[in-house]
Tab-separated table of C-alpha atoms in Angstrom:
chain	number	residue	atom	x	y	z
A	1	PRO	CA	12.744	26.348	5.880
A	2	THR	CA	11.528	29.230	3.649
A	3	ALA	CA	11.122	26.957	0.595
A	4	ASN	CA	9.360	24.370	2.700
A	5	ASN	CA	6.960	27.020	4.079
A	6	LEU	CA	6.290	28.219	0.586
A	7	GLY	CA	5.618	24.663	-0.475
A	8	ASN	CA	3.069	24.226	2.318
A	9	ALA	CA	1.233	27.410	1.332
A	10	LEU	CA	1.235	26.360	-2.346
A	11	ALA	CA	-0.103	22.867	-1.450
A	12	ARG	CA	-2.922	24.347	0.582
A	13	GLY	CA	-3.790	26.387	-2.520
A	14	ASP	CA	-3.860	23.258	-4.542
A	15	ARG	CA	-0.849	24.310	-6.558
A	16	LEU	CA	0.797	20.842	-6.213
A	17	ASP	CA	3.368	21.109	-8.974
A	18	GLU	CA	4.732	24.342	-7.531
A	19	ALA	CA	4.584	22.939	-4.084
A	20	GLU	CA	6.692	19.936	-5.117
A	21	GLN	CA	9.273	22.176	-6.625
A	22	ALA	CA	9.432	24.292	-3.436
A	23	PHE	CA	9.920	21.160	-1.323
A	24	ARG	CA	12.649	20.037	-3.773
A	25	ASN	CA	14.324	23.364	-3.483
A	26	ALA	CA	14.317	23.054	0.323
A	27	LEU	CA	16.039	19.622	-0.096
A	28	ASP	CA	18.546	21.073	-2.564
A	29	HIS	CA	19.531	23.505	0.138
A	30	ASP	CA	19.643	20.763	2.853
A	31	ALA	CA	19.208	17.203	1.729
A	32	ALA	CA	18.560	16.058	5.322
A	33	PHE	CA	15.732	18.530	5.942
A	34	VAL	CA	13.138	16.139	7.305
A	35	PRO	CA	10.070	18.454	7.103
A	36	ALA	CA	10.542	18.763	3.300
A	37	LEU	CA	10.897	14.973	2.959
A	38	VAL	CA	7.674	14.489	4.900
A	39	ASN	CA	5.868	17.051	2.808
A	40	LEU	CA	7.040	15.416	-0.362
A	41	GLY	CA	5.841	12.092	1.030
A	42	ARG	CA	2.404	13.528	1.774
A	43	LEU	CA	2.289	15.068	-1.642
A	44	SER	CA	3.128	11.762	-3.222
A	45	LEU	CA	0.207	10.180	-1.236
A	46	LEU	CA	-2.143	12.906	-2.508
A	47	ARG	CA	-1.166	12.047	-6.009
A	48	GLY	CA	-1.599	8.345	-5.420
A	49	ASP	CA	2.073	7.464	-5.678
A	50	ALA	CA	2.453	5.200	-2.684
A	51	GLU	CA	5.869	3.911	-3.702
A	52	ALA	CA	7.363	7.403	-3.771
A	53	ALA	CA	5.569	8.362	-0.543
A	54	LEU	CA	6.985	5.321	1.200
A	55	ALA	CA	10.534	6.095	-0.067
A	56	ARG	CA	10.384	9.681	1.115
A	57	LEU	CA	8.787	8.934	4.485
A	58	THR	CA	11.312	6.067	5.050
A	59	SER	CA	14.128	8.450	4.418
A	60	ALA	CA	12.599	10.963	6.865
A	61	LEU	CA	12.301	8.279	9.539
A	62	GLU	CA	15.963	7.177	9.001
A	63	LEU	CA	17.105	10.736	9.500
A	64	ALA	CA	14.770	11.527	12.388
A	65	PRO	CA	13.009	8.457	13.909
A	66	GLU	CA	10.976	10.649	16.305
A	67	HIS	CA	9.755	13.199	13.820
A	68	PRO	CA	5.978	13.486	14.438
A	69	GLY	CA	5.125	14.103	10.741
A	70	ALA	CA	6.929	11.011	9.592
A	71	LEU	CA	5.464	8.931	12.365
A	72	MET	CA	1.902	9.676	11.331
A	73	PHE	CA	2.208	7.494	8.298
């Protein structure tokens, strides 16, 4: 969770490359950490990469069908 929280803070500061790395670090620690998948999906949308966003958010929904962050998309 710490890396994910760092990623959120970095994203709010418009430091998107660093945020992406933090979210990836969270997933390296726990590949099924849904909040990091959702955040990577959101980041992909911000960057205009709908295909990557869909893949990440689909993975999040498969792991946690009721996760509110994944359901928003």
